[in-house]
PDB file of C-alpha atoms in Angstrom:
ATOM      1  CA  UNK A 504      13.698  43.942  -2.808  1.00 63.00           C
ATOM      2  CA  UNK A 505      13.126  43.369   0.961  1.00 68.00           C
ATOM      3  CA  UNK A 506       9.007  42.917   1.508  1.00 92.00           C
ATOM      4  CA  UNK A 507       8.903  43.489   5.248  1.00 96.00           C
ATOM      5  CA  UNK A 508      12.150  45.336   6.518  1.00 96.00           C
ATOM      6  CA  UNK A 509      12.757  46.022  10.260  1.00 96.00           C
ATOM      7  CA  UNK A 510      14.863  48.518  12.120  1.00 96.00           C
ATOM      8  CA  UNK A 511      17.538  48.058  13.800  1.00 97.00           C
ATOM      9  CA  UNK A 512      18.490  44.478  13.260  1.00 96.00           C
ATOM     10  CA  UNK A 513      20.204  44.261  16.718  1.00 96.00           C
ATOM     11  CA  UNK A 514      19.604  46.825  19.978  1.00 96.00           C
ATOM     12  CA  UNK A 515      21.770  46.332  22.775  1.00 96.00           C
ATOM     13  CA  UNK A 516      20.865  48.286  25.570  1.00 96.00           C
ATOM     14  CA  UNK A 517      20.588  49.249  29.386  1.00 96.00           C
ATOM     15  CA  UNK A 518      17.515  48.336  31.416  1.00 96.00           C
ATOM     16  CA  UNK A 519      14.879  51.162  32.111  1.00 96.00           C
ATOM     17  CA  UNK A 520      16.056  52.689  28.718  1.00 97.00           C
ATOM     18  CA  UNK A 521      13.155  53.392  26.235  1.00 97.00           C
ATOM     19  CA  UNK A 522      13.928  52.732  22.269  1.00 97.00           C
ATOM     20  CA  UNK A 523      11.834  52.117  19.369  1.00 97.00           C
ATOM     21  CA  UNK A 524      11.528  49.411  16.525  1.00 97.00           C
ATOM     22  CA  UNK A 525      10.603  50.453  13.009  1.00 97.00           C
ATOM     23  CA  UNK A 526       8.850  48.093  10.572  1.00 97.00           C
ATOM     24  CA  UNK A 527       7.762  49.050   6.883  1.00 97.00           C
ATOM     25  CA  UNK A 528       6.102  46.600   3.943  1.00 97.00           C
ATOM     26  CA  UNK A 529       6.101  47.275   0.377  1.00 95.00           C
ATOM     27  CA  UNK A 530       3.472  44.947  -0.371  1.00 93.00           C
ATOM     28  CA  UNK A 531       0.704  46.668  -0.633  1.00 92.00           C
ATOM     29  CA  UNK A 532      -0.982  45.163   2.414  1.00 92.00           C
ATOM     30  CA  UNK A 533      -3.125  46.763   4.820  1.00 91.00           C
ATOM     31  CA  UNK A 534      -2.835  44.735   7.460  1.00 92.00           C
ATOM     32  CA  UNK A 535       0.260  44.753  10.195  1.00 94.00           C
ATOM     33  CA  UNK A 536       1.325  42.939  13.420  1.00 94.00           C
ATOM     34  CA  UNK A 537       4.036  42.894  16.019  1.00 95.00           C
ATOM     35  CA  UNK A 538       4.989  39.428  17.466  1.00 95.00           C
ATOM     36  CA  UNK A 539       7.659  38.474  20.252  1.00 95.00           C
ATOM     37  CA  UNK A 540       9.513  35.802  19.993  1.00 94.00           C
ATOM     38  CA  UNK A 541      11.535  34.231  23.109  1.00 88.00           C
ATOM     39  CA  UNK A 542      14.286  31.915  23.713  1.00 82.00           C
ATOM     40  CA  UNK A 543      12.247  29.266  23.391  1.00 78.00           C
ATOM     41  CA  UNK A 544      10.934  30.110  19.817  1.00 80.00           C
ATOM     42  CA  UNK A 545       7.149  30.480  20.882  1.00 88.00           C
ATOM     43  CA  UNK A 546       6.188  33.199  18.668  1.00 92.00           C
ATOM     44  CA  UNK A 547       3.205  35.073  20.281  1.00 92.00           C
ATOM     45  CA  UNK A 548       1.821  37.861  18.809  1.00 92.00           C
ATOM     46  CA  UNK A 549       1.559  40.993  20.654  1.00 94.00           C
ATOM     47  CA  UNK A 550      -0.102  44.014  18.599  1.00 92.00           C
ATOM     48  CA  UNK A 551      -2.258  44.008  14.719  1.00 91.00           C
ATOM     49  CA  UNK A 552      -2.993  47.208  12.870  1.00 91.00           C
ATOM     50  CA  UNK A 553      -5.619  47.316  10.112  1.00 89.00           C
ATOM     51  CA  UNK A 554      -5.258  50.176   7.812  1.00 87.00           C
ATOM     52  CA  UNK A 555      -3.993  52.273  10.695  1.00 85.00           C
ATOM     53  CA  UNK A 556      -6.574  51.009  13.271  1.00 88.00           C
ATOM     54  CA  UNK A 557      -5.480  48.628  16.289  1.00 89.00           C
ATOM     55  CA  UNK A 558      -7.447  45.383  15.708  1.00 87.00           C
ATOM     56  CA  UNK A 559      -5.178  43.050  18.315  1.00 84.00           C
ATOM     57  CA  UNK A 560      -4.074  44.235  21.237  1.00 86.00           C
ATOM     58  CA  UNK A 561      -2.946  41.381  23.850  1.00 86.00           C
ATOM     59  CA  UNK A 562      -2.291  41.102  27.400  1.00 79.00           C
ATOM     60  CA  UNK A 563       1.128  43.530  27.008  1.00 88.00           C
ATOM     61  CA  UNK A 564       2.429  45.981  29.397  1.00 90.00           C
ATOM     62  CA  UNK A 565       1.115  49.056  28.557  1.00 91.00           C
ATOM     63  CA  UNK A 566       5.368  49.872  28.488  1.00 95.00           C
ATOM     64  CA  UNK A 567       4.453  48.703  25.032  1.00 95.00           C
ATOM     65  CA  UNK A 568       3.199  50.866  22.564  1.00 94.00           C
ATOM     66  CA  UNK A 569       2.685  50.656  18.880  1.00 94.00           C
ATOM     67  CA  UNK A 570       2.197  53.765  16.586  1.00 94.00           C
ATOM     68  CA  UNK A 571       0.826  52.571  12.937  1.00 93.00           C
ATOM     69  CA  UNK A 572       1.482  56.401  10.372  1.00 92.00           C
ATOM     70  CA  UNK A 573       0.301  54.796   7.354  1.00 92.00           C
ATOM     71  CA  UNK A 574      -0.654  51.298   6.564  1.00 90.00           C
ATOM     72  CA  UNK A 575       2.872  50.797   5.189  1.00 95.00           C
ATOM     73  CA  UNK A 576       4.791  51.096   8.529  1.00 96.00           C
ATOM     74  CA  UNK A 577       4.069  50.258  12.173  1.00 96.00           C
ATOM     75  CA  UNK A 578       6.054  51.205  14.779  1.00 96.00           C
ATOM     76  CA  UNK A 579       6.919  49.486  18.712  1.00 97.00           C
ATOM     77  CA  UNK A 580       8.120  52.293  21.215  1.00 97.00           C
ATOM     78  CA  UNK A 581       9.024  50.645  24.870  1.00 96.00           C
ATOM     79  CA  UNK A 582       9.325  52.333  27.888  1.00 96.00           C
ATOM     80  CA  UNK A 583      11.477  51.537  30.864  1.00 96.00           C
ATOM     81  CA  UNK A 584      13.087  48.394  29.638  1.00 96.00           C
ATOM     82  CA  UNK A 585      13.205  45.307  31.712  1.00 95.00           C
ATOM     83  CA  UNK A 586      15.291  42.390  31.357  1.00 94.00           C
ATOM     84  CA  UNK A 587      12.441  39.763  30.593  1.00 93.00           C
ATOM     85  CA  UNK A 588      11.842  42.091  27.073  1.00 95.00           C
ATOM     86  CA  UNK A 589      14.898  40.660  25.645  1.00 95.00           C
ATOM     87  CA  UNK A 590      13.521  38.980  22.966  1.00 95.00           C
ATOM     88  CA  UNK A 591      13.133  38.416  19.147  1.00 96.00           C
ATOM     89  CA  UNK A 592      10.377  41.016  17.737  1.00 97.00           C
ATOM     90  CA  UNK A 593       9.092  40.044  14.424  1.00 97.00           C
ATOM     91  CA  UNK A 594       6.726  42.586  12.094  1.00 97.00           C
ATOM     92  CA  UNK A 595       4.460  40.750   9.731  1.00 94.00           C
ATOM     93  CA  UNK A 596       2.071  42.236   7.463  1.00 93.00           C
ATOM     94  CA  UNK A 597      -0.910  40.560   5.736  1.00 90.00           C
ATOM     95  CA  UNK A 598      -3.596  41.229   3.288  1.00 88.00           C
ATOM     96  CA  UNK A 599      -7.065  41.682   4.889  1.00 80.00           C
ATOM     97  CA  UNK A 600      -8.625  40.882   8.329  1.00 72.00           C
ATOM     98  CA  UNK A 601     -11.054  38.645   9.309  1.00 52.00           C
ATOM     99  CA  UNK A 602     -11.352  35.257   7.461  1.00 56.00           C
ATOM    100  CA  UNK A 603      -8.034  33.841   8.731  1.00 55.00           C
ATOM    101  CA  UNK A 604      -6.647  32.426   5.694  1.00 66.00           C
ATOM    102  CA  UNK A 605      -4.267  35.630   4.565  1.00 75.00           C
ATOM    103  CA  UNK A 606      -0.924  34.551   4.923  1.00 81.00           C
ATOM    104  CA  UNK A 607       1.631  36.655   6.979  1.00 88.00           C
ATOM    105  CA  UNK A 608       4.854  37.618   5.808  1.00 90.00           C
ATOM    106  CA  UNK A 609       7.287  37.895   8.396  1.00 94.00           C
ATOM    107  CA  UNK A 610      10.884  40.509   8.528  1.00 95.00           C
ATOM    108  CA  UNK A 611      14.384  39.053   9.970  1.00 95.00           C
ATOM    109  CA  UNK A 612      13.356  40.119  13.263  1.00 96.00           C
ATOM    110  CA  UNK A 613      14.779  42.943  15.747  1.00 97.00           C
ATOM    111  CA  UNK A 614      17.260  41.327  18.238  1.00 96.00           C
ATOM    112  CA  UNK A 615      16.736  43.119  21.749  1.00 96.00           C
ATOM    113  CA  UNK A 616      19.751  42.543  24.534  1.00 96.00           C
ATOM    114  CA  UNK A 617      18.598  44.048  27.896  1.00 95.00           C
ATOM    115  CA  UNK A 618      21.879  44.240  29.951  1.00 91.00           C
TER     116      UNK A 618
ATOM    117  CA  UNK B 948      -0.499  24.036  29.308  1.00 73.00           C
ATOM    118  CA  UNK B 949       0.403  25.326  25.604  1.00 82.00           C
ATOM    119  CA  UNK B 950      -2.684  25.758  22.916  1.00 91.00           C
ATOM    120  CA  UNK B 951      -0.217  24.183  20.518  1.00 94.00           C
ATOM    121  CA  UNK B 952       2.271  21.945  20.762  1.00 94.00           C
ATOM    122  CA  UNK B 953       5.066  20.581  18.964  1.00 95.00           C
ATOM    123  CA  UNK B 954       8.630  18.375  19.555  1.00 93.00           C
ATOM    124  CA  UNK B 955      11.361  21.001  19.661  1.00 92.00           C
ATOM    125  CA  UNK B 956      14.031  18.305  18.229  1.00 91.00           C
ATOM    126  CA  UNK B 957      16.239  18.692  16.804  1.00 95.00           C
ATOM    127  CA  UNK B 958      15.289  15.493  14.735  1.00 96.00           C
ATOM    128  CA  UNK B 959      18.301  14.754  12.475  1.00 97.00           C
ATOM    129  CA  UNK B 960      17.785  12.742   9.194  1.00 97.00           C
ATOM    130  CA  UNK B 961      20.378  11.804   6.515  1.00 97.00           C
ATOM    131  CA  UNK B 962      19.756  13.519   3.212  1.00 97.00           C
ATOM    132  CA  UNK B 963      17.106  11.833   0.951  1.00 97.00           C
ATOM    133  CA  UNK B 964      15.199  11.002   3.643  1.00 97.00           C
ATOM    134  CA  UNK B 965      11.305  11.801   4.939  1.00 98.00           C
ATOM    135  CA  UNK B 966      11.142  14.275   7.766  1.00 98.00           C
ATOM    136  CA  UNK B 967       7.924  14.251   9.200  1.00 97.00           C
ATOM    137  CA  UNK B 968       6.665  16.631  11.250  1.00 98.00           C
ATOM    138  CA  UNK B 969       3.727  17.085  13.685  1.00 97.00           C
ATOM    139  CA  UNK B 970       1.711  19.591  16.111  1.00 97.00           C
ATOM    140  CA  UNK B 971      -1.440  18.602  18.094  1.00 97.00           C
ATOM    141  CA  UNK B 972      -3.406  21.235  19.487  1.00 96.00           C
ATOM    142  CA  UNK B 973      -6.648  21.948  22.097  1.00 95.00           C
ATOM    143  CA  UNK B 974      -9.080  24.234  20.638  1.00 93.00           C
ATOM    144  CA  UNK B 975     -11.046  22.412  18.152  1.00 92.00           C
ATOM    145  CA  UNK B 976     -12.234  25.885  17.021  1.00 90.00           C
ATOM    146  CA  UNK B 977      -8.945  25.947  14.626  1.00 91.00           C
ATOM    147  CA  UNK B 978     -10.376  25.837  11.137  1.00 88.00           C
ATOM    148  CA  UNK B 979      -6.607  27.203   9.201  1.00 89.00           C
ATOM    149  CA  UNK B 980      -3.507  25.462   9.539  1.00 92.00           C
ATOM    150  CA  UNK B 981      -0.485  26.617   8.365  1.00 92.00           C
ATOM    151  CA  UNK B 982       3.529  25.599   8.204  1.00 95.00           C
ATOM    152  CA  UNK B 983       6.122  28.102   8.100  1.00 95.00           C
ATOM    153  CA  UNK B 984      10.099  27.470   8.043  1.00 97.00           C
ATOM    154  CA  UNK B 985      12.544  29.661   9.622  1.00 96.00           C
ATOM    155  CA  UNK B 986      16.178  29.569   8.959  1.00 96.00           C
ATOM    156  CA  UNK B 987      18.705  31.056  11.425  1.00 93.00           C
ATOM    157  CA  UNK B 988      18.541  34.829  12.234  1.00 91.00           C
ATOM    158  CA  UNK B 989      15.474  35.147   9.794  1.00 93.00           C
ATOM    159  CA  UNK B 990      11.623  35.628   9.758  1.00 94.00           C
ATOM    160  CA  UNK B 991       9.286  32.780   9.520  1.00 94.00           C
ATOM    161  CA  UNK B 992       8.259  32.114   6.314  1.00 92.00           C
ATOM    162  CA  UNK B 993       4.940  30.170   5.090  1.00 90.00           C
ATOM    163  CA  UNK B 994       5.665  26.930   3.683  1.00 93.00           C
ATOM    164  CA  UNK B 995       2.062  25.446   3.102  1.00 91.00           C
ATOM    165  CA  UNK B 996      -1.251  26.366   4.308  1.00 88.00           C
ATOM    166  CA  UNK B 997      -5.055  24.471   5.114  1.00 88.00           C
ATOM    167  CA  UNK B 998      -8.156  25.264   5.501  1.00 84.00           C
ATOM    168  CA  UNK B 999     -10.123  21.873   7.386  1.00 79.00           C
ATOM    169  CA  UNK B1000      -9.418  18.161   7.339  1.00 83.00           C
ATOM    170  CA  UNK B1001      -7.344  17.088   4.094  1.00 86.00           C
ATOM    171  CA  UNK B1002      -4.406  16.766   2.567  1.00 91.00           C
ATOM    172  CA  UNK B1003      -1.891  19.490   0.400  1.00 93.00           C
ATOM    173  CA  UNK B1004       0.549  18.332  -1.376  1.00 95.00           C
ATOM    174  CA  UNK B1005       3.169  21.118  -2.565  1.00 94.00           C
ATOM    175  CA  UNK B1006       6.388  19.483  -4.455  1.00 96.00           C
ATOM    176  CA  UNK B1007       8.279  17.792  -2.251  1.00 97.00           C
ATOM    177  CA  UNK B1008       5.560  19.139   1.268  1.00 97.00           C
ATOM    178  CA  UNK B1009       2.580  17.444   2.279  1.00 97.00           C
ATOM    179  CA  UNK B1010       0.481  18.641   4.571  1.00 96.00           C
ATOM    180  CA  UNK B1011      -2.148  16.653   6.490  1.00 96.00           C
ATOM    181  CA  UNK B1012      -5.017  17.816   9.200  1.00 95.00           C
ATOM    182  CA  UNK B1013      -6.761  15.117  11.373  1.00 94.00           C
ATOM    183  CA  UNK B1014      -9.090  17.480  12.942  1.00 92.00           C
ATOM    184  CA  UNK B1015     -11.005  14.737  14.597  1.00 92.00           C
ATOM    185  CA  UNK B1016      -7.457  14.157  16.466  1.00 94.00           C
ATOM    186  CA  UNK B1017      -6.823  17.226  16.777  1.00 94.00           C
ATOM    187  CA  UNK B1018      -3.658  16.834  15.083  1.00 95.00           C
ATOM    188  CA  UNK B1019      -1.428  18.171  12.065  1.00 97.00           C
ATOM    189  CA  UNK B1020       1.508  16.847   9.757  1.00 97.00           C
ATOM    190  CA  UNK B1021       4.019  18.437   7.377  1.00 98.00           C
ATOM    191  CA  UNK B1022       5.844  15.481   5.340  1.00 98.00           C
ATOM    192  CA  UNK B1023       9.067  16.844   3.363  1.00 98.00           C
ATOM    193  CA  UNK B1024      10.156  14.204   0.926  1.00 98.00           C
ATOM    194  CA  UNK B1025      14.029  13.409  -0.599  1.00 97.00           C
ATOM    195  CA  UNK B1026      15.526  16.344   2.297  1.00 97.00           C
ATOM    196  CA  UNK B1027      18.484  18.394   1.152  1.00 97.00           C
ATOM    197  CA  UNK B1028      20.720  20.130   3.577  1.00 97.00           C
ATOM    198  CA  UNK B1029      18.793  23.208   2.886  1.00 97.00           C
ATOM    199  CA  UNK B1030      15.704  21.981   4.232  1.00 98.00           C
ATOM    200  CA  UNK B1031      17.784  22.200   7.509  1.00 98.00           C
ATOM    201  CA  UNK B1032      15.443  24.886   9.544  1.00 97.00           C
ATOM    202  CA  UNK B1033      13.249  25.394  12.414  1.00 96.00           C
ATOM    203  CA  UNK B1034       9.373  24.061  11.128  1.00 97.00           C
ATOM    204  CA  UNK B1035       6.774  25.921  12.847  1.00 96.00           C
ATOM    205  CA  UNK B1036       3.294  24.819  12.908  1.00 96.00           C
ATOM    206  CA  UNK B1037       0.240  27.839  13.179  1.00 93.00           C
ATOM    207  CA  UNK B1038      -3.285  27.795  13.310  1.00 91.00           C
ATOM    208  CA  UNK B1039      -5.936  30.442  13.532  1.00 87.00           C
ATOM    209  CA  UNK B1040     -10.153  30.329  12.867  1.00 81.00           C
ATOM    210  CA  UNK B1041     -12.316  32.994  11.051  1.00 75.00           C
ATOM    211  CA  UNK B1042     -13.661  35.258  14.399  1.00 73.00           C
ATOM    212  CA  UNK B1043     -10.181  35.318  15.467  1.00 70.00           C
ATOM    213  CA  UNK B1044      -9.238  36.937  12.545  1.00 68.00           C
ATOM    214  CA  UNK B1045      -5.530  36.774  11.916  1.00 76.00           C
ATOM    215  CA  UNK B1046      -4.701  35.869  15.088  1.00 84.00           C
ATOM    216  CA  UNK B1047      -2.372  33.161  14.548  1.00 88.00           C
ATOM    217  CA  UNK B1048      -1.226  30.392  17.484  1.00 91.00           C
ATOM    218  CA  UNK B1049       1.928  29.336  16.662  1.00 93.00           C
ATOM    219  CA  UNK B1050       3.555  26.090  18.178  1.00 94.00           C
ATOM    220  CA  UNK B1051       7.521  26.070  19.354  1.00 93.00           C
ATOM    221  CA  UNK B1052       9.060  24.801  16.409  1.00 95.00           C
ATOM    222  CA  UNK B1053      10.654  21.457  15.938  1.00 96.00           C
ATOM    223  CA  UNK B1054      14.702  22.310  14.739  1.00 96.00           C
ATOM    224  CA  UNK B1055      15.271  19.495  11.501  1.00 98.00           C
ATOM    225  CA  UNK B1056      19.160  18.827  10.823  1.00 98.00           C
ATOM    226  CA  UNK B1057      19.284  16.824   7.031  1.00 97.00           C
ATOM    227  CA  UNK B1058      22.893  15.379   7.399  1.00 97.00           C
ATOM    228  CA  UNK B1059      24.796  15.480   3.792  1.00 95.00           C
TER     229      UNK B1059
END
């Protein structure tokens, strides 16, 4: 029973496109996060949701956005694609905000190809 | 300069052996430490995690934090093929929340 699933798996598509990644958790936890991963494998997070509320918000083009529904599912819509957004996006979700010792539990990771 | 950083490898051991692994980092304002593994085409997952100076041990993982050097280990005794992964090192502190800085990863290869 998959804890943090992500959708698609794979997105192949055209630059200045716009598509969306959906993430879901069925663990209960209130806490979400979008992180990019590049080719290099520095993961570096990019957007946190607590119980529907955006709690991190980094230096991202605003091309970015995240849409949280319910604390179960967060969602990354990007506009215009460019080719430096091909990428690995990871969704992680967590108990709790604020002390820094909640672990994060990490999906498989959507794999973006900007052609 | 990276906040974090670790030896991407690949560091190839034969099986049975120690793979040790380590991150040194800037901010001494990191108070959590954490490991995570992450196997090809998958999601990180946490391995072992610190709060301070000290040691974990966890089976066949120990973890060690020199904060003084500013400096972290993850040992992984008698490796099995299936420890072969990408180790990721992470560390946060409390008014950052859960804002975790992750290092690059250092690829391990345990030769059968």
């Amino acid at each position: 029973d998959t804890a943090v699933s992500q959708t698609p798996k794979y997105l192949v598509t055209q630059m200045g496109n716009d598509k969306s990644i959906k993430c879901e958790q069925n663990l209960g936890h209130d806490t979400m996060y979008w992180y990019k991963q590049d080719s290099k494998k520095f993961l570096k997070i990019m957007f946190s949701y607590n119980n529907k509320e955006l709690i991190i918000n980094e230096t991202v083009p605003n091309r970015f956005s995240p849409k949280s529904p319910d604390k179960a599912h967060l969602n990354l819509h990007i506009n215009s694609l460019e080719l430096g957004d091909s990428a690995v996006y990871f969704c992680a979700s967590s108990q709790g905000i604020g002390t820094g010792d909640q672990p994060q539990h990490f999906g498989d990771g959507t794999r973006l190809s900007i052609l | 300069q990276k906040e974090v950083e670790q030896d991407p490898g690949p560091l190839s051991v034969p099986e049975g052996a120690i793979v040790s692994l380590n991150c040194t980092y800037s901010n001494s304002a990191f108070q959590y430490f954490m490991w995570y593994r992450q196997y090809s085409r998958k999601g990180p997952e946490l391995l072992m995690y610190t709060y301070s100076s000290g040691n974990k041990e966890d089976g066949r993982f120990t973890a060690q934090v020199d904060k003084s050097s500013k400096y972290i280990s993850l040992f992984i005794r008698d490796s099995q093929p299936s420890d072969s992964a990408t180790y990721l090192c992470a560390m946060n502190f409390k008014a950052a929340g859960n804002k975790l800085t992750f290092g690059g990863g250092t690829r391990v290869l345990v030769k059968p």
